[in-house]
CSV table of C-alpha atoms in Angstrom, one decimal:
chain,number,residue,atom,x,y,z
A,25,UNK,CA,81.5,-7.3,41.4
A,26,UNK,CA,83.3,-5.0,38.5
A,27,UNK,CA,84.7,-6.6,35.8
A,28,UNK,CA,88.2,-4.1,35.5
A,29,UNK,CA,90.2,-3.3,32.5
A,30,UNK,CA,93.1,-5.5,33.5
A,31,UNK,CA,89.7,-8.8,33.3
A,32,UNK,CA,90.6,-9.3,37.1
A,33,UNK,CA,87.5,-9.1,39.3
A,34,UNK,CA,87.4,-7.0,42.7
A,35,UNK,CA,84.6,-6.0,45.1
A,36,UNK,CA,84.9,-2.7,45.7
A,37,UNK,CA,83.2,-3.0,48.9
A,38,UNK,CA,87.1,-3.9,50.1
A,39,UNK,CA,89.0,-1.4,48.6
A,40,UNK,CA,91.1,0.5,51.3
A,41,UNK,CA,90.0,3.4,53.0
A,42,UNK,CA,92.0,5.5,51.3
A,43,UNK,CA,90.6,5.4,48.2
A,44,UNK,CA,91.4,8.4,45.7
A,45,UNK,CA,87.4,8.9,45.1
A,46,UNK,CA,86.3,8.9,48.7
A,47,UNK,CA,86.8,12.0,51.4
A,48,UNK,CA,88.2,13.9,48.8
A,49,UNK,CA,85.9,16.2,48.9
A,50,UNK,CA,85.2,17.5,52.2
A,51,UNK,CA,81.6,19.8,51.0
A,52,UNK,CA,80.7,17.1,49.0
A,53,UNK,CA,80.4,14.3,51.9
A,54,UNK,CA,79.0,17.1,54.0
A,55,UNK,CA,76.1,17.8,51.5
A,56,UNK,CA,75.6,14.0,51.2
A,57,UNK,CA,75.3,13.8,55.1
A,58,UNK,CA,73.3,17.0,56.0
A,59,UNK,CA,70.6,15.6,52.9
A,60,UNK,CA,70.5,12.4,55.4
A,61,UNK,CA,70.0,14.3,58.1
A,62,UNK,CA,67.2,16.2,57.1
A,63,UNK,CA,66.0,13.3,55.3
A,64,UNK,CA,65.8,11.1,58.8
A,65,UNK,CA,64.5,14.1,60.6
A,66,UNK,CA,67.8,14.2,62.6
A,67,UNK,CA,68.9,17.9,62.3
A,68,UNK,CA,68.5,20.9,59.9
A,69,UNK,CA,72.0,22.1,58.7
A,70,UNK,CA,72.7,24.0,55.3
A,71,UNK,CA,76.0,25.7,54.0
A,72,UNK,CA,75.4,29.3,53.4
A,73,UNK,CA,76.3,30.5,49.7
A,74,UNK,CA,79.2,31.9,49.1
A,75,UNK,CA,79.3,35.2,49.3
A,76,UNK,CA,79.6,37.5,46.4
A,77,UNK,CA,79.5,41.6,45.4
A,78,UNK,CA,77.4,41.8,42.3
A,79,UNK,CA,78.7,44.8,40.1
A,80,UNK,CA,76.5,44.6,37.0
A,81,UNK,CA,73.7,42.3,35.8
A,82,UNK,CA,72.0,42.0,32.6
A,83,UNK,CA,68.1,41.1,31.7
A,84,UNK,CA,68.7,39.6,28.1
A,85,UNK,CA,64.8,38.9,28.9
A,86,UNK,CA,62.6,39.4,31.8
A,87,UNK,CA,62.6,36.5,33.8
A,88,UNK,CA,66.4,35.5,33.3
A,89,UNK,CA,68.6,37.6,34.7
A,90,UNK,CA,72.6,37.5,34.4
A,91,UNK,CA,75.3,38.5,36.5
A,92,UNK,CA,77.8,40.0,34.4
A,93,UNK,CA,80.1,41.0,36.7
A,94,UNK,CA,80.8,39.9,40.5
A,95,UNK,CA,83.5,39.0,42.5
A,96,UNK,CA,84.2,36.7,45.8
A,97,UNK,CA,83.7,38.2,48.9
A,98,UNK,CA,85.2,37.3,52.5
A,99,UNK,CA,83.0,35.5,54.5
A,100,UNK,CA,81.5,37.5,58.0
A,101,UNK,CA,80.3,34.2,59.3
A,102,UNK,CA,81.2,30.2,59.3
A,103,UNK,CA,80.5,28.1,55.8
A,104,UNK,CA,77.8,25.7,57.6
A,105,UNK,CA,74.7,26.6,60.5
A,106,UNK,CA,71.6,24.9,61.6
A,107,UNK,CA,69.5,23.5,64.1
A,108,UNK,CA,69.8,20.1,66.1
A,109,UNK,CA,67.4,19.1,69.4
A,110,UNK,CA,66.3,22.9,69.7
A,111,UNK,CA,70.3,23.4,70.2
A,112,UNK,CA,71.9,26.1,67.4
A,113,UNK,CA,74.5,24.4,65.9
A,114,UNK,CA,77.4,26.4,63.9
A,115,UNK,CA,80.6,25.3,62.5
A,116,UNK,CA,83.1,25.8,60.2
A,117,UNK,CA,84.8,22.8,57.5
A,118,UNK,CA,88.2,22.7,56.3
A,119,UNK,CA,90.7,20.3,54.9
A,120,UNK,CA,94.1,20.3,54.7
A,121,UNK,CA,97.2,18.1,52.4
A,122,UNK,CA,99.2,18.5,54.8
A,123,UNK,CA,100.8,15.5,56.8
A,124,UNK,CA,102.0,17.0,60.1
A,125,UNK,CA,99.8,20.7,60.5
A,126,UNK,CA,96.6,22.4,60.1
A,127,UNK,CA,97.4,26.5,60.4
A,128,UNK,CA,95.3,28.8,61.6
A,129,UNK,CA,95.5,31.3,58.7
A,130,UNK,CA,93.2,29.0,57.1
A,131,UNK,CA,90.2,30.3,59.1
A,132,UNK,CA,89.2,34.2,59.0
A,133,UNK,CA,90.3,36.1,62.3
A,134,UNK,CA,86.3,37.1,62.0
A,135,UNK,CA,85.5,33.4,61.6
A,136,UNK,CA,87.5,32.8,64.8
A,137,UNK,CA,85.3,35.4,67.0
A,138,UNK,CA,82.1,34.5,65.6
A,139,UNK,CA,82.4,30.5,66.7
A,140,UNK,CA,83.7,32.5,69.6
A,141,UNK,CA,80.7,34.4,70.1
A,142,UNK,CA,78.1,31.5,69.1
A,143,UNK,CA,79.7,29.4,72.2
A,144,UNK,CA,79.4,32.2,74.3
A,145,UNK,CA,75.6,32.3,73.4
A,146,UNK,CA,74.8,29.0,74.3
A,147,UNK,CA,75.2,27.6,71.0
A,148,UNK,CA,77.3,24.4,69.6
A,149,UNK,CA,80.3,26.1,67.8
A,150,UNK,CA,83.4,24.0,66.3
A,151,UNK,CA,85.6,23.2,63.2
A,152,UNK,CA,85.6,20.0,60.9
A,153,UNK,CA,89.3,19.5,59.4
A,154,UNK,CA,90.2,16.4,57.3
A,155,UNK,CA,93.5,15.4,56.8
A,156,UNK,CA,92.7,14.2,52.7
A,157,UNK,CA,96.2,12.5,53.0
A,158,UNK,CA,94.8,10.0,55.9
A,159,UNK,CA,91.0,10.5,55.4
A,160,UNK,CA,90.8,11.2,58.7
A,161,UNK,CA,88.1,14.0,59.6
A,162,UNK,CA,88.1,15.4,62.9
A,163,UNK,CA,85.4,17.3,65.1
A,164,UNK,CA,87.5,20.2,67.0
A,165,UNK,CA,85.3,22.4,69.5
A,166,UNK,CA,86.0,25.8,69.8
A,167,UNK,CA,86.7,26.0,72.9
A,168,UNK,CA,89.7,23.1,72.4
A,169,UNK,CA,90.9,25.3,69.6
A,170,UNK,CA,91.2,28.6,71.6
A,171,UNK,CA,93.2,27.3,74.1
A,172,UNK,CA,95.5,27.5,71.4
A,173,UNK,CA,94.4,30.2,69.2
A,174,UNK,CA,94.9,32.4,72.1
A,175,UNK,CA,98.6,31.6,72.4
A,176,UNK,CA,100.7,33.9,70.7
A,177,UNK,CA,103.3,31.7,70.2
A,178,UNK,CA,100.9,28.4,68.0
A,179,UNK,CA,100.0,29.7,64.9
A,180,UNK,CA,99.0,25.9,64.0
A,181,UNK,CA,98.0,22.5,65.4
A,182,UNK,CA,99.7,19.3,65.0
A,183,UNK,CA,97.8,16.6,63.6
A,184,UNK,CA,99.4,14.6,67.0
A,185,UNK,CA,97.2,17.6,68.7
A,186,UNK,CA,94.2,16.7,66.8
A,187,UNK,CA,94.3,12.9,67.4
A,188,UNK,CA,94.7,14.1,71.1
A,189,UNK,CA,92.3,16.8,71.4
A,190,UNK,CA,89.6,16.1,69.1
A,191,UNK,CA,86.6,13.5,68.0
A,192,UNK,CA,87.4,11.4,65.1
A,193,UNK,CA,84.1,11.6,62.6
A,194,UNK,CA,82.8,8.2,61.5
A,195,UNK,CA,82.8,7.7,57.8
A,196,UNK,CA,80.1,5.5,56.5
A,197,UNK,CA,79.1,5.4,52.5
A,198,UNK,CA,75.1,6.9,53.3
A,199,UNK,CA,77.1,9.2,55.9
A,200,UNK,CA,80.2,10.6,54.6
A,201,UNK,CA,80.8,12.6,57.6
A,202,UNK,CA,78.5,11.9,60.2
A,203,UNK,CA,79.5,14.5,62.9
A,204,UNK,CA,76.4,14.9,64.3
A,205,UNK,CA,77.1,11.1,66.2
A,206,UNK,CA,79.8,12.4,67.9
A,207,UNK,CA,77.8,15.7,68.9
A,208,UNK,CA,75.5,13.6,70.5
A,209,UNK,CA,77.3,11.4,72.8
A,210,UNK,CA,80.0,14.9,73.5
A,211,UNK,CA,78.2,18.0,73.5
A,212,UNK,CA,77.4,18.4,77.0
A,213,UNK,CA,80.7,19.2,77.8
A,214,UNK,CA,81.2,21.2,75.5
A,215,UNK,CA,77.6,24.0,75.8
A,216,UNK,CA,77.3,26.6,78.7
B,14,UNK,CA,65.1,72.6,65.3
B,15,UNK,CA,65.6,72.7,61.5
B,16,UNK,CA,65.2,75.7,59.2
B,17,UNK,CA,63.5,75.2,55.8
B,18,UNK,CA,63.6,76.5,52.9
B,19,UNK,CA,60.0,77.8,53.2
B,20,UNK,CA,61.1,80.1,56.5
B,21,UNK,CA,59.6,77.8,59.3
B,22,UNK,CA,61.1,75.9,61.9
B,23,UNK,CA,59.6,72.6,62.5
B,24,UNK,CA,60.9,70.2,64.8
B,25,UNK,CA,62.1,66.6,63.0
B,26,UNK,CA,61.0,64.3,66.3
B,27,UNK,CA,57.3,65.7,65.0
B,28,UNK,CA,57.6,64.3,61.2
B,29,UNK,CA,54.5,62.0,60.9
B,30,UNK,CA,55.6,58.8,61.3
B,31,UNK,CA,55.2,58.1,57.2
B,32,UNK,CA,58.1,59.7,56.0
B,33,UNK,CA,59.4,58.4,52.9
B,34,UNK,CA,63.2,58.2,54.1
B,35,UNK,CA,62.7,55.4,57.4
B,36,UNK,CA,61.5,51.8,56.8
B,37,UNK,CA,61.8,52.0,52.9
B,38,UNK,CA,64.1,48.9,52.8
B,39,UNK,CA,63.4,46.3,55.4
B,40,UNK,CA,66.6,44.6,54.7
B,41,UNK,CA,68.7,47.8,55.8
B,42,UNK,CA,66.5,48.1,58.5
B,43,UNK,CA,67.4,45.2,59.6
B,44,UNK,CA,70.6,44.5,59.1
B,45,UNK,CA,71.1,48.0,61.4
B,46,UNK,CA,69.5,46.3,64.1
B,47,UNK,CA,71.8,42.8,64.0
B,48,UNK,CA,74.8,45.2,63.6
B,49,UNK,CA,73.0,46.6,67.2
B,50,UNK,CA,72.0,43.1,68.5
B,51,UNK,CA,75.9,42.2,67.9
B,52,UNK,CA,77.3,45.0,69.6
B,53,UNK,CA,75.3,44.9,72.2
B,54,UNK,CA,75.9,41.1,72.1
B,55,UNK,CA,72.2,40.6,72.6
B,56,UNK,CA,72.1,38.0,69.7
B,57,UNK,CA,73.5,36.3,66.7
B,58,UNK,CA,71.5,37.4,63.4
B,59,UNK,CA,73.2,37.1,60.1
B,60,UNK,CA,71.7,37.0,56.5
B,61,UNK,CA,72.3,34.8,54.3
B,62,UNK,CA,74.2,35.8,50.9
B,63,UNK,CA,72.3,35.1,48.1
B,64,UNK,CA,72.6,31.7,46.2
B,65,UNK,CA,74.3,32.3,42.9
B,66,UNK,CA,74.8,29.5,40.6
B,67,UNK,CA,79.0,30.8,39.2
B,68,UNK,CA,79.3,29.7,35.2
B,69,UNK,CA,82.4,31.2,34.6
B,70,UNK,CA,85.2,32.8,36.3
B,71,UNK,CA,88.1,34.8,35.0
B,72,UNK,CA,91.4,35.1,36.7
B,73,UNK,CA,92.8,38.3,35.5
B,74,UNK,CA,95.3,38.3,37.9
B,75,UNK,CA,96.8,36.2,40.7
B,76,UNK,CA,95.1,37.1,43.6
B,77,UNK,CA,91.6,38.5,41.5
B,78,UNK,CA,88.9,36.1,40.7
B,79,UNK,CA,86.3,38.2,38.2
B,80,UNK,CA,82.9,36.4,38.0
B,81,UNK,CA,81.7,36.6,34.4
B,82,UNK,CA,78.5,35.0,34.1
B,83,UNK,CA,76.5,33.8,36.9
B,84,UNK,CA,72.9,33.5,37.6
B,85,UNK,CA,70.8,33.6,40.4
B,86,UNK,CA,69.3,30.4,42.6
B,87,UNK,CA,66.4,30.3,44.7
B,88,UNK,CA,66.8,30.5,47.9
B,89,UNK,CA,66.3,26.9,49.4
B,90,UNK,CA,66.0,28.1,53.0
B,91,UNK,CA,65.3,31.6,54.6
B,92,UNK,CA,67.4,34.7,54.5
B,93,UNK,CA,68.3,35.2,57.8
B,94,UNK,CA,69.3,32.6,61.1
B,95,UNK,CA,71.1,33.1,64.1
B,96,UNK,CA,70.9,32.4,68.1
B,97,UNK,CA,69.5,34.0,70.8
B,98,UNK,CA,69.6,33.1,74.7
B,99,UNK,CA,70.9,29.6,73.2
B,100,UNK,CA,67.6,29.3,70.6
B,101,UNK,CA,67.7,28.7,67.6
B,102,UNK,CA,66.1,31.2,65.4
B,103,UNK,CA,65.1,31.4,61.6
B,104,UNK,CA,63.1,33.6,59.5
B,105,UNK,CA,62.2,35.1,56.3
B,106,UNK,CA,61.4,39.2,55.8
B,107,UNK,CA,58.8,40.4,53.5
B,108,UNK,CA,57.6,43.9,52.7
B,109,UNK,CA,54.8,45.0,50.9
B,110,UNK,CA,53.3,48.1,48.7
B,111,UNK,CA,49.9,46.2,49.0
B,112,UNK,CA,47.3,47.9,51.5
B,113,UNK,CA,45.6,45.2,52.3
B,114,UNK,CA,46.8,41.5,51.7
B,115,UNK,CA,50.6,40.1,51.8
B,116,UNK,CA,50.0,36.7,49.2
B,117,UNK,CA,51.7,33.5,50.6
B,118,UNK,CA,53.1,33.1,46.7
B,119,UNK,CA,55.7,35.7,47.8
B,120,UNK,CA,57.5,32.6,50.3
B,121,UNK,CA,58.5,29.7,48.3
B,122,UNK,CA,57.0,26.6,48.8
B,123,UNK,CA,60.3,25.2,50.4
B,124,UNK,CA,61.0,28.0,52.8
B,125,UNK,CA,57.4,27.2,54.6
B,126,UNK,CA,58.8,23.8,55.0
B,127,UNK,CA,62.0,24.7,56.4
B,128,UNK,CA,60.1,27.2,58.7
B,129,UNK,CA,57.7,24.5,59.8
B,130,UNK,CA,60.6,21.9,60.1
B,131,UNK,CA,62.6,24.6,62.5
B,132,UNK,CA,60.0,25.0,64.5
B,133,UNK,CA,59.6,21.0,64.9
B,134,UNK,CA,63.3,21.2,65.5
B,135,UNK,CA,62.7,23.0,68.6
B,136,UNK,CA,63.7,26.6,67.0
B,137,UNK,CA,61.7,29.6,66.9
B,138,UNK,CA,60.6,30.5,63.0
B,139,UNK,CA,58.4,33.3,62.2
B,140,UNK,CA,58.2,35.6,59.0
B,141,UNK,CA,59.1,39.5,59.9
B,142,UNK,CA,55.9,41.4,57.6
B,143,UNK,CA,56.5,44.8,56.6
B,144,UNK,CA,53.2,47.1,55.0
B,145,UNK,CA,55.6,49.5,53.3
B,146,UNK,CA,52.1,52.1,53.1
B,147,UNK,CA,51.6,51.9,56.5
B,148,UNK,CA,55.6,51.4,57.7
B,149,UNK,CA,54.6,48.8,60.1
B,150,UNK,CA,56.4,45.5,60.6
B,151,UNK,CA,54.8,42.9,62.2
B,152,UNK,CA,56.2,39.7,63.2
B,153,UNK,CA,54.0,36.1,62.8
B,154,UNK,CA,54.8,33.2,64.0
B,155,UNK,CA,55.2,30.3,61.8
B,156,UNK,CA,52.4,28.1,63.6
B,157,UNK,CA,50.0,30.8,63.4
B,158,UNK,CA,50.7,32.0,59.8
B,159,UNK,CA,50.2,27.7,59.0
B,160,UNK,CA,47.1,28.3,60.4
B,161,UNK,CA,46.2,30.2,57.2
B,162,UNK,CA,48.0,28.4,54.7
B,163,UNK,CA,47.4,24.9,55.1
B,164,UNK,CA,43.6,26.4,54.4
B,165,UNK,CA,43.4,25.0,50.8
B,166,UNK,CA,40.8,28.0,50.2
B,167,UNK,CA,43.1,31.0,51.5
B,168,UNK,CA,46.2,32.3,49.4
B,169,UNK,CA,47.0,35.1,51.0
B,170,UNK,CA,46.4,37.2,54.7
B,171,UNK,CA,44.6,40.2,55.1
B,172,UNK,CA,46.2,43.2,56.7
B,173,UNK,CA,43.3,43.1,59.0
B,174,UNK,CA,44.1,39.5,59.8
B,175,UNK,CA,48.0,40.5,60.4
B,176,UNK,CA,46.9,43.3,63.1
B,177,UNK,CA,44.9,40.6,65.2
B,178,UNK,CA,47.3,37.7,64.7
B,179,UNK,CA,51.0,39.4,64.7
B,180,UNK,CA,52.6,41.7,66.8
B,181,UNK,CA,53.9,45.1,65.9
B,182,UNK,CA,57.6,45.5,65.9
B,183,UNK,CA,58.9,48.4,67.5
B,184,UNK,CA,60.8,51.0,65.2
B,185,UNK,CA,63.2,53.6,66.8
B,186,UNK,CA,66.0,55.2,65.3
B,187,UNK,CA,69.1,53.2,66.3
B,188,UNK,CA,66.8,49.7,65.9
B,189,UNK,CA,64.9,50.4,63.2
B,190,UNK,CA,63.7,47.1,63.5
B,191,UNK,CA,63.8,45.5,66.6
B,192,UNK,CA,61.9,42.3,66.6
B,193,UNK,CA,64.0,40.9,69.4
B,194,UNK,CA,62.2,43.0,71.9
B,195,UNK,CA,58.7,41.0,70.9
B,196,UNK,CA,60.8,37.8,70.7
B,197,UNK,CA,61.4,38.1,74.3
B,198,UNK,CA,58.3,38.4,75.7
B,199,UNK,CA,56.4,36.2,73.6
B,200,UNK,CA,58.9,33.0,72.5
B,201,UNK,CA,57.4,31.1,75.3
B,202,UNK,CA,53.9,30.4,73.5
B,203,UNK,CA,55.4,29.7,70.6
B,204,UNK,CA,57.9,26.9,70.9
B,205,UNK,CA,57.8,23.6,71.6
């Protein structure tokens, strides 16, 4: 129990789920989780480093050195990759404020064709989106998500679409975003 | 047939296979033959950017973010993952100036452990070995190269050692590095 400012005690084991300080963060419960993971033995999964072009880097001595100037680069691949029951495993994470829509300008057209490609290879390929405003994170496979990709006239998904189409991700406080149970019990239908 | 300065006409395809200008840089090397591998849609090979740990970022206009002091991380994984034939597959490259031994100090203490964990994952991890001296590029397996360093008394493998233990990547011109080829007729001994 807290004591809070206003001298009223509450647990905050029962505060509502849509707390302010929880799923906020989509990378954040993502780190937490794949730590568990690797942790338990469960699955190997990292997020690759952002990718940057490195224009000039001083050695003020000769084990530090410092980047001076660099700027962002656009990503080839997905943010996160990794290895579960011998099966590759690639996806890519995104959140979204918005109440009714996720659009698909949010993910790289190269981003697209490489989950495209990873599928095609016999490997597990999908995209995590939250909705922050309902903490609600969803599991989306690629394949789902080209059917509508590939139709010129959706440039976005409804989150009606989502509930519809996709796996929702249980939330628990060790496992923020525990995507790897609905893998398990789903991914059969969804590998060549 | 070339002419040189000297008079003579030599023929380039006879160049001793030592010349200075092929196999300098492994990582070019390499990333020529995933360009390759990805055209060809053989595999999925990617490296990793390299971890940067951002300080400070200028924003000098909207759509420019300038990186103004940032340093570099190690690496808490391998430089390069990706999928083949629906395997997992995860490695770390190495080249060499030394003529006889490649030191296991050169692979950080946590990248053997991720090798060894992909490998208990039911992926295929090996380190790709270049002799610079020699341009030869041999592949190892992670179980075999363990073989080595879990011996508290050896710090390092001899060249010899590599040329009995590895196998020798083939290097042609348009897959300058083309460790797939070995991949495929040897994965089966080496995974679980």
């Amino acid at each position: 129990m807290i004591n809070y400012p206003d001298g009223k005690k509450r647990n905050p084991a029962l505060r509502p789920a849509k707390r302010a300080n929880l799923g906020m963060d989509l990378e954040t419960d993502l780190n937490i989780t794949h730590q568990q993971y690797v942790t338990l033995d469960r699955a190997l999964v990292y997020k690759k480093p952002t990718p940057i072009q490195i224009v000039h880097v001083d050695y003020p001595s000769r084990e530090h050195a410092k980047i001076t100037e660099a700027y962002f680069k656009i990503p080839s691949t997905t943010d996160y990759n990794g290895i579960w029951n011998g099966l590759y495993i690639d996806f890519e994470a995104k959140q979204t404020q918005n109440r009714t829509r996720f659009s698909f300008a949010k993910i790289f057209p190269h981003q697209w064709t490489h989950l495209k490609r990873v599928a095609e290879h016999g490997g597990l390929a999908f995209v995590i989106l939250r909705f922050t405003l309902y903490n609600e994170t969803y599991l989306i496979y690629i394949n789902t998500l080209l059917t509508q990709y590939n139709d010129v006239n959706t440039r976005s998904i409804s989150y009606t679409w989502v509930k519809h189409h996709a796996y929702l991700i249980p939330c628990r406080y060790q496992m923020p975003c525990d995507w790897l149970s609905v893998v398990k019990t789903t991914y059969k239908e969804h590998t060549l």
